[in-house]
Amino acid sequence: MNPIVMNPIVMTSARLLDGALRCALIATVFFCASALLPFLAAETGAEAWLRYAAIDLPTAKAYERFPGAVVLGDSLVLKTAQQELVRGIDQIAGSTMRGGTGWPRENAVVLGTLRELHALAPALLPPQELRADGYWLKSANIHGHECLVITASTDRGVLYGVFALLSKIARGQRVPFIDEVQQPYAPIRWVNEWDNLDGRIERGYGGPSIFFAQGEVRGDLTRAGQYARLLASVGINGCTINNVNAAPGILEDSFVAQVSRIADVFRPWGVQLSLSVDLSSPKVMGGLDTFDPLDPRVREWWRKKVDEIYRNIPDFGGLVVKADSEGRLGPSAYGRTPADAANVIARALKPHRGVVFYRAFVYNHHLDWHNLKNDRAKAAYDNFHPLDGAFDDNVIIQIKNGPIDFQVREPASPLFAGLRRTSEAIELQITQEYTGQQRQLCFLVPMWKEVLDFDMRVDGRPASVKDLVAGRIFHRLTGGLVGVANVGMDANWLGSPLAMANLYGFGRLAWDPSLSAAKIVDEWTRLSFGSDPLLIKAITAMQLGSWHVYESYTGPLGAGTLTNILGNHYDPGPESSEENGWGQWHRADRQGIGMDRTRATGTGFIDQYPPEVQALYESPARCPDNLLLFFHHVAYTHLLHSGKTVIQHVYDSHYDGADRARDLVSQWMKLAGHVDDERYRDILSRLQYQAGEAVVWRDTICNWIYRLSGIGDRQGRVAPH
Ligand code: GCV
């Protein structure tokens, strides 16, 4: 095994032999190491990016200069921050810090909010105002002691600062003198889990629920607490624990009491718990004969229910609503609007400072496919844009990144630019429902960045999606990013070790969407696998290229993931998209392929964008190739900007994609001996399987499009030219 990635426990032990000082710590470290053996030695992936693997001795020595870990204040979150610091430094640098409270009496890392710091060192002021959850890492001399201060305006910010410091140290950075402020881009940085109360997870690929089993909250919530730690380590501050297709029973008083146990294990990590609710709850479980949001009895029901939740969970975050969508009941049953529905719940939450996330994923799945003007992509904007300004200020409209449903490529939803007087959040899908279900490698950060960076050109001025959702363009008080994670009981959380880069990447982007995909994956790889240069180079290259690889054999040119949309959302199944009401149409026929969404001849979807974006997409001549079939129905012989015909591009892309999927296997095999056996073999078998699946996809799609078009492949791979 390569020395750089050898078992950290072995490394720690070796270093212990090095110096007399460390000899004194043998017993403690050995004890800690033994306790952690099942996680670290086995490398199951359970510790994810918080492995805290030992670093080299000279770098580690730098941390001996801070023997103390002093906390100013005694809140639960501050105590957690102190414990995490001590644990991290012990594992990473092999030094045991002395925990203490009050003013430092030796060189120390000092943890505390700005208020507490001010009492200790009034002259120590951050170079800029720290917004909620932002933190400042600062080397300073305090009353004659060399200190490293981690401060913030909130306790949670201090915890985030500790994780940031540990991440730097774990990646081998030396931080002797530091003066760094980090601020979150947006206040909302949440994950959703689509867990059902019976323990199954909708679109979950990492095992059963960590929260529920057989209709109850699990007795043992150790994993839920560990998950909260992972979330906090990347700055995620909220988690909705149950499926948006919500079981009404979640709101039974007895169940809320059970749920409060989950909030208890989230609390030390500053993660707020929230619940998805069924809008018909007042009727289906609340004893009323209606759930009309404008009925005073319904209003009172929500008020009492929310009060009851806060009695159990005082720091409860809020409620998520999926209504009038995919068979869920909603306000339309009474001729009411999403604003009526959102506001009745928002008003119940308001006194407690809770928020409502009302999902914009509202559409008719019985659309008449014969009608070429029908278009599911228009639904979110059509339903919500007219209501702009009608939502209370603690309502956040949660909008999927694209107008359809987490396809391998979609344009940014036009609704991001269509709400000026309403707060919004972007919903990204970490679980790979349409992108390989964790059985195939697809690092989604580059895709998310394209959407977040997309400029909507509102009123002729720059308006990136990330600025819109953060509330920066229209000066909203709240907003941000929500990721559908769906972690499960599998040791490595998502079922696949490499897929964890998506969870990490979501958190990092939610904190700072300007980070590059390359930086994020570099951080993640170092933390998850170590700093062996060969390994860093190979894993980052594989991850960064993987979305394009997957796209090229599943859905090139913006046609959508050509998968079995009526079944598993995984296998190739281009025919399943057509001739049904779901509206994931690609409109492939004998002449051509693609949805005509133009204003001139198509569904008019393009009209929903601001004028400069309309101009980009309306003309096939300007429309980027990678979205051509999303916006236009073109002949198979249509020439792309690349100079190829559409049909030849489809053939080439599928063959190229399958070749590149096979190359992923050889790239990985070069890492034999550089990665622990367990993860090496797991990842190898997944990549080998993916290479086979890519061939299945290639052949299915190429044969299907050849049968439809009758046009052969110039290279003779599919049918005679
Ligand atoms: C939770 C897609 C998924 C559904 C999901 C839905 C949603 O349609 O296939 O499983 O339901 O999106 O986001 O509400």
Coordinates of N, CA and C in Angstrom, one line a residue, residues 119-239:
A119 N -15.5 40.7 24.9 CA -15.2 40.9 26.3 C -13.7 40.5 26.6
L120 N -13.3 39.5 25.8 CA -11.9 39.0 26.0 C -10.9 39.9 25.4
A121 N -11.1 40.4 24.2 CA -10.2 41.1 23.4 C -10.9 42.2 22.6
P122 N -11.2 43.3 23.3 CA -12.1 44.3 22.6 C -11.5 44.9 21.3
A123 N -10.2 44.9 21.2 CA -9.6 45.5 20.0 C -9.6 44.5 18.8
L124 N -10.0 43.3 19.0 CA -10.0 42.3 18.0 C -11.3 42.4 17.2
L125 N -11.3 43.0 16.1 CA -12.6 43.2 15.3 C -12.4 42.6 13.9
P126 N -13.4 41.9 13.4 CA -13.3 41.3 12.1 C -13.3 42.4 11.0
P127 N -12.6 42.1 9.9 CA -12.4 43.2 8.9 C -13.7 43.5 8.2
Q128 N -14.7 42.7 8.3 CA -16.1 43.0 7.8 C -17.1 42.5 8.7
E129 N -18.4 43.0 8.5 CA -19.4 42.5 9.3 C -19.7 41.0 9.0
L130 N -19.8 40.2 10.1 CA -20.1 38.8 9.9 C -21.6 38.5 9.8
R131 N -22.1 38.1 8.7 CA -23.5 37.8 8.6 C -23.8 36.5 9.4
A132 N -25.1 36.1 9.6 CA -25.4 34.9 10.3 C -24.7 33.7 9.7
D133 N -24.0 33.0 10.5 CA -23.3 31.7 10.1 C -22.0 32.0 9.5
G134 N -21.6 33.2 9.1 CA -20.3 33.5 8.6 C -19.3 33.4 9.8
Y135 N -18.0 33.2 9.5 CA -17.0 33.1 10.6 C -15.7 33.8 10.2
W136 N -14.9 34.0 11.2 CA -13.6 34.6 11.0 C -12.5 33.8 11.7
L137 N -11.5 33.4 10.9 CA -10.4 32.6 11.5 C -9.3 33.6 11.6
K138 N -8.7 33.8 12.8 CA -7.7 34.9 13.0 C -6.6 34.5 14.0
S139 N -5.4 34.6 13.5 CA -4.3 34.4 14.5 C -4.1 35.7 15.3
A140 N -4.0 35.6 16.5 CA -3.9 36.8 17.3 C -3.1 36.5 18.6
N141 N -2.5 37.6 19.2 CA -1.9 37.4 20.5 C -2.9 38.0 21.5
I142 N -3.3 37.1 22.4 CA -4.3 37.6 23.4 C -3.8 37.4 24.8
H143 N -3.6 38.5 25.4 CA -3.0 38.6 26.8 C -1.8 37.7 26.9
G144 N -0.9 37.9 25.8 CA 0.4 37.2 25.9 C 0.4 35.8 25.4
H145 N -0.7 35.3 24.9 CA -0.8 33.9 24.4 C -1.0 34.0 22.9
E146 N -0.3 33.1 22.3 CA -0.5 32.9 20.8 C -1.8 32.2 20.6
C147 N -2.8 32.8 19.9 CA -4.1 32.1 19.8 C -4.5 32.0 18.3
L148 N -5.3 31.1 18.1 CA -6.0 31.0 16.8 C -7.5 31.2 17.1
V149 N -8.1 32.3 16.7 CA -9.5 32.6 17.1 C -10.4 32.1 16.0
I150 N -11.5 31.4 16.5 CA -12.6 31.1 15.5 C -13.8 31.7 16.1
T151 N -14.3 32.8 15.4 CA -15.4 33.5 15.9 C -16.4 33.8 14.8
A152 N -17.6 34.1 15.3 CA -18.8 34.3 14.3 C -19.8 35.1 15.1
S153 N -20.9 35.5 14.3 CA -21.9 36.2 15.1 C -22.9 35.1 15.7
T154 N -22.8 33.9 15.3 CA -23.7 32.9 15.9 C -22.8 31.7 16.3
D155 N -23.4 30.9 17.2 CA -22.7 29.7 17.7 C -22.4 28.8 16.5
R156 N -23.4 28.7 15.6 CA -23.3 27.8 14.5 C -22.2 28.2 13.6
G157 N -22.0 29.6 13.4 CA -20.9 30.1 12.6 C -19.5 29.6 13.2
V158 N -19.5 29.5 14.5 CA -18.2 29.1 15.2 C -18.0 27.6 14.8
L159 N -19.1 26.8 14.9 CA -18.9 25.4 14.5 C -18.4 25.3 13.0
Y160 N -19.0 26.1 12.2 CA -18.6 26.0 10.8 C -17.1 26.4 10.6
G161 N -16.7 27.4 11.5 CA -15.3 27.8 11.4 C -14.4 26.6 11.8
V162 N -14.8 25.9 12.8 CA -14.0 24.7 13.3 C -13.9 23.7 12.2
F163 N -15.0 23.4 11.5 CA -14.9 22.5 10.4 C -14.0 23.0 9.3
A164 N -14.1 24.3 9.0 CA -13.3 24.8 8.0 C -11.8 24.7 8.3
L165 N -11.5 25.0 9.6 CA -10.1 24.9 10.0 C -9.6 23.4 9.9
L166 N -10.4 22.5 10.3 CA -10.0 21.1 10.3 C -9.9 20.6 8.8
S167 N -10.7 21.1 8.0 CA -10.6 20.7 6.6 C -9.3 21.2 6.0
K168 N -8.9 22.4 6.3 CA -7.6 22.9 5.9 C -6.5 22.0 6.4
I169 N -6.5 21.7 7.7 CA -5.4 20.9 8.3 C -5.4 19.5 7.7
A170 N -6.6 18.9 7.5 CA -6.7 17.6 7.0 C -6.1 17.5 5.5
R171 N -6.2 18.7 4.8 CA -5.7 18.7 3.5 C -4.2 19.1 3.4
G172 N -3.6 19.2 4.6 CA -2.2 19.4 4.7 C -1.8 20.9 4.6
Q173 N -2.8 21.8 4.7 CA -2.4 23.2 4.6 C -1.9 23.6 6.0
R174 N -0.9 24.5 5.9 CA -0.3 25.0 7.2 C -1.1 26.3 7.5
V175 N -1.5 26.5 8.7 CA -2.2 27.7 9.0 C -1.6 28.4 10.2
P176 N -0.3 28.7 10.1 CA 0.3 29.3 11.3 C -0.3 30.7 11.5
F177 N -0.4 31.5 10.4 CA -1.0 32.8 10.5 C -2.1 32.9 9.6
I178 N -3.3 33.2 10.1 CA -4.5 33.2 9.3 C -5.3 34.4 9.6
D179 N -6.0 34.9 8.6 CA -6.9 36.0 8.8 C -7.9 35.8 7.6
E180 N -9.0 35.1 7.9 CA -9.9 34.7 6.8 C -11.3 34.8 7.2
V181 N -12.1 35.5 6.4 CA -13.5 35.6 6.7 C -14.2 34.8 5.6
Q182 N -15.2 34.0 6.0 CA -16.0 33.2 5.1 C -17.5 33.5 5.4
Q183 N -18.3 33.9 4.4 CA -19.7 34.2 4.6 C -20.5 33.3 3.7
P184 N -21.6 32.8 4.2 CA -22.5 32.0 3.3 C -23.2 32.9 2.3
Y185 N -23.3 32.3 1.1 CA -23.9 33.1 0.0 C -25.4 33.4 0.3
A186 N -26.1 32.4 0.9 CA -27.5 32.5 1.1 C -27.9 31.9 2.4
P187 N -29.0 32.4 3.0 CA -29.4 31.8 4.3 C -29.9 30.4 4.3
I188 N -30.6 30.0 3.2 CA -31.2 28.7 3.1 C -30.2 27.7 2.4
R189 N -29.7 26.8 3.2 CA -28.8 25.7 2.7 C -29.3 24.4 3.3
W190 N -30.3 23.9 2.7 CA -31.1 22.8 3.3 C -30.9 21.5 2.4
V191 N -31.1 20.4 3.0 CA -31.4 19.1 2.3 C -32.8 18.6 2.5
N192 N -33.3 17.9 1.6 CA -34.6 17.2 1.7 C -34.3 15.7 1.6
E193 N -35.0 15.0 2.4 CA -34.9 13.5 2.3 C -36.3 13.0 1.9
W194 N -36.4 12.2 0.9 CA -37.7 11.7 0.5 C -37.9 10.3 1.2
D195 N -37.8 10.3 2.6 CA -38.0 9.1 3.3 C -39.5 8.9 3.7
N196 N -39.9 7.6 3.4 CA -41.3 7.3 3.9 C -41.2 6.7 5.3
L197 N -42.4 6.7 5.9 CA -42.3 6.3 7.3 C -42.1 4.8 7.5
D198 N -42.3 4.1 6.4 CA -42.1 2.6 6.6 C -40.6 2.3 6.4
G199 N -39.8 3.3 6.1 CA -38.3 3.1 6.0 C -37.8 3.1 4.6
R200 N -38.7 3.0 3.6 CA -38.2 3.1 2.2 C -38.0 4.5 1.8
I201 N -37.1 4.7 0.9 CA -36.9 6.1 0.4 C -37.2 6.2 -1.1
E202 N -38.0 7.1 -1.4 CA -38.4 7.3 -2.8 C -37.1 7.9 -3.5
R203 N -36.7 7.2 -4.6 CA -35.5 7.6 -5.3 C -34.3 7.6 -4.4
G204 N -34.2 6.7 -3.5 CA -33.0 6.5 -2.6 C -32.3 5.3 -3.1
Y205 N -31.0 5.4 -3.1 CA -30.1 4.3 -3.6 C -29.0 3.9 -2.6
G206 N -29.2 4.3 -1.4 CA -28.2 4.0 -0.4 C -28.7 3.3 0.8
G207 N -29.7 2.5 0.6 CA -30.3 1.7 1.7 C -31.5 2.4 2.3
P208 N -32.1 1.8 3.3 CA -33.3 2.3 4.0 C -33.0 3.6 4.8
S209 N -34.1 4.1 5.2 CA -34.1 5.4 6.0 C -33.3 5.4 7.2
I210 N -32.6 6.4 7.5 CA -31.8 6.6 8.7 C -32.7 7.1 9.8
F211 N -34.0 7.5 9.4 CA -34.9 8.1 10.4 C -36.0 7.2 10.8
F212 N -36.6 6.5 9.8 CA -37.8 5.8 10.1 C -37.7 4.3 9.8
A213 N -38.4 3.5 10.5 CA -38.5 2.0 10.1 C -39.9 1.6 10.6
Q214 N -40.6 0.8 9.7 CA -41.9 0.2 10.1 C -42.9 1.2 10.7
G215 N -42.9 2.4 10.1 CA -43.9 3.3 10.6 C -43.6 4.1 11.9
E216 N -42.4 4.0 12.3 CA -42.0 4.7 13.6 C -40.6 5.3 13.4
V217 N -40.3 6.3 14.2 CA -39.0 6.8 14.2 C -38.1 5.7 14.8
R218 N -36.9 5.6 14.2 CA -36.0 4.5 14.6 C -35.6 4.7 16.1
G219 N -35.4 3.6 16.8 CA -35.0 3.7 18.2 C -33.6 4.2 18.3
D220 N -32.7 3.7 17.4 CA -31.3 4.1 17.4 C -31.1 5.2 16.4
L221 N -30.9 6.4 16.8 CA -30.7 7.5 15.8 C -29.2 7.9 15.7
T222 N -28.3 7.0 16.0 CA -26.9 7.3 15.8 C -26.6 7.8 14.4
R223 N -27.1 7.1 13.4 CA -26.8 7.6 12.0 C -27.4 9.0 11.8
A224 N -28.5 9.3 12.3 CA -29.1 10.6 12.1 C -28.2 11.7 12.7
G225 N -27.6 11.4 13.8 CA -26.7 12.3 14.4 C -25.4 12.5 13.6
Q226 N -24.9 11.3 13.1 CA -23.7 11.4 12.3 C -24.0 12.2 11.0
Y227 N -25.2 12.0 10.5 CA -25.6 12.7 9.2 C -25.6 14.2 9.5
A228 N -26.2 14.6 10.6 CA -26.2 16.0 11.0 C -24.8 16.6 11.0
R229 N -23.9 15.8 11.5 CA -22.4 16.2 11.6 C -21.9 16.5 10.2
L230 N -22.2 15.5 9.3 CA -21.7 15.7 8.0 C -22.3 16.9 7.3
L231 N -23.6 17.1 7.5 CA -24.2 18.3 6.9 C -23.6 19.6 7.5
A232 N -23.4 19.6 8.8 CA -22.9 20.8 9.4 C -21.5 21.1 8.9
S233 N -20.7 20.1 8.6 CA -19.3 20.2 8.2 C -19.2 21.0 6.9
V234 N -20.3 21.0 6.1 CA -20.2 21.8 4.8 C -21.3 22.9 4.9
G235 N -21.7 23.3 6.1 CA -22.5 24.5 6.2 C -24.0 24.3 5.9
I236 N -24.5 23.1 5.9 CA -25.9 22.9 5.6 C -26.7 23.1 7.0
N237 N -27.7 23.9 7.0 CA -28.3 24.3 8.2 C -29.8 23.8 8.4
G238 N -30.3 23.0 7.5 CA -31.6 22.5 7.6 C -31.8 21.2 6.9
C239 N -32.7 20.4 7.4 CA -33.0 19.0 6.8 C -34.4 18.7 7.0

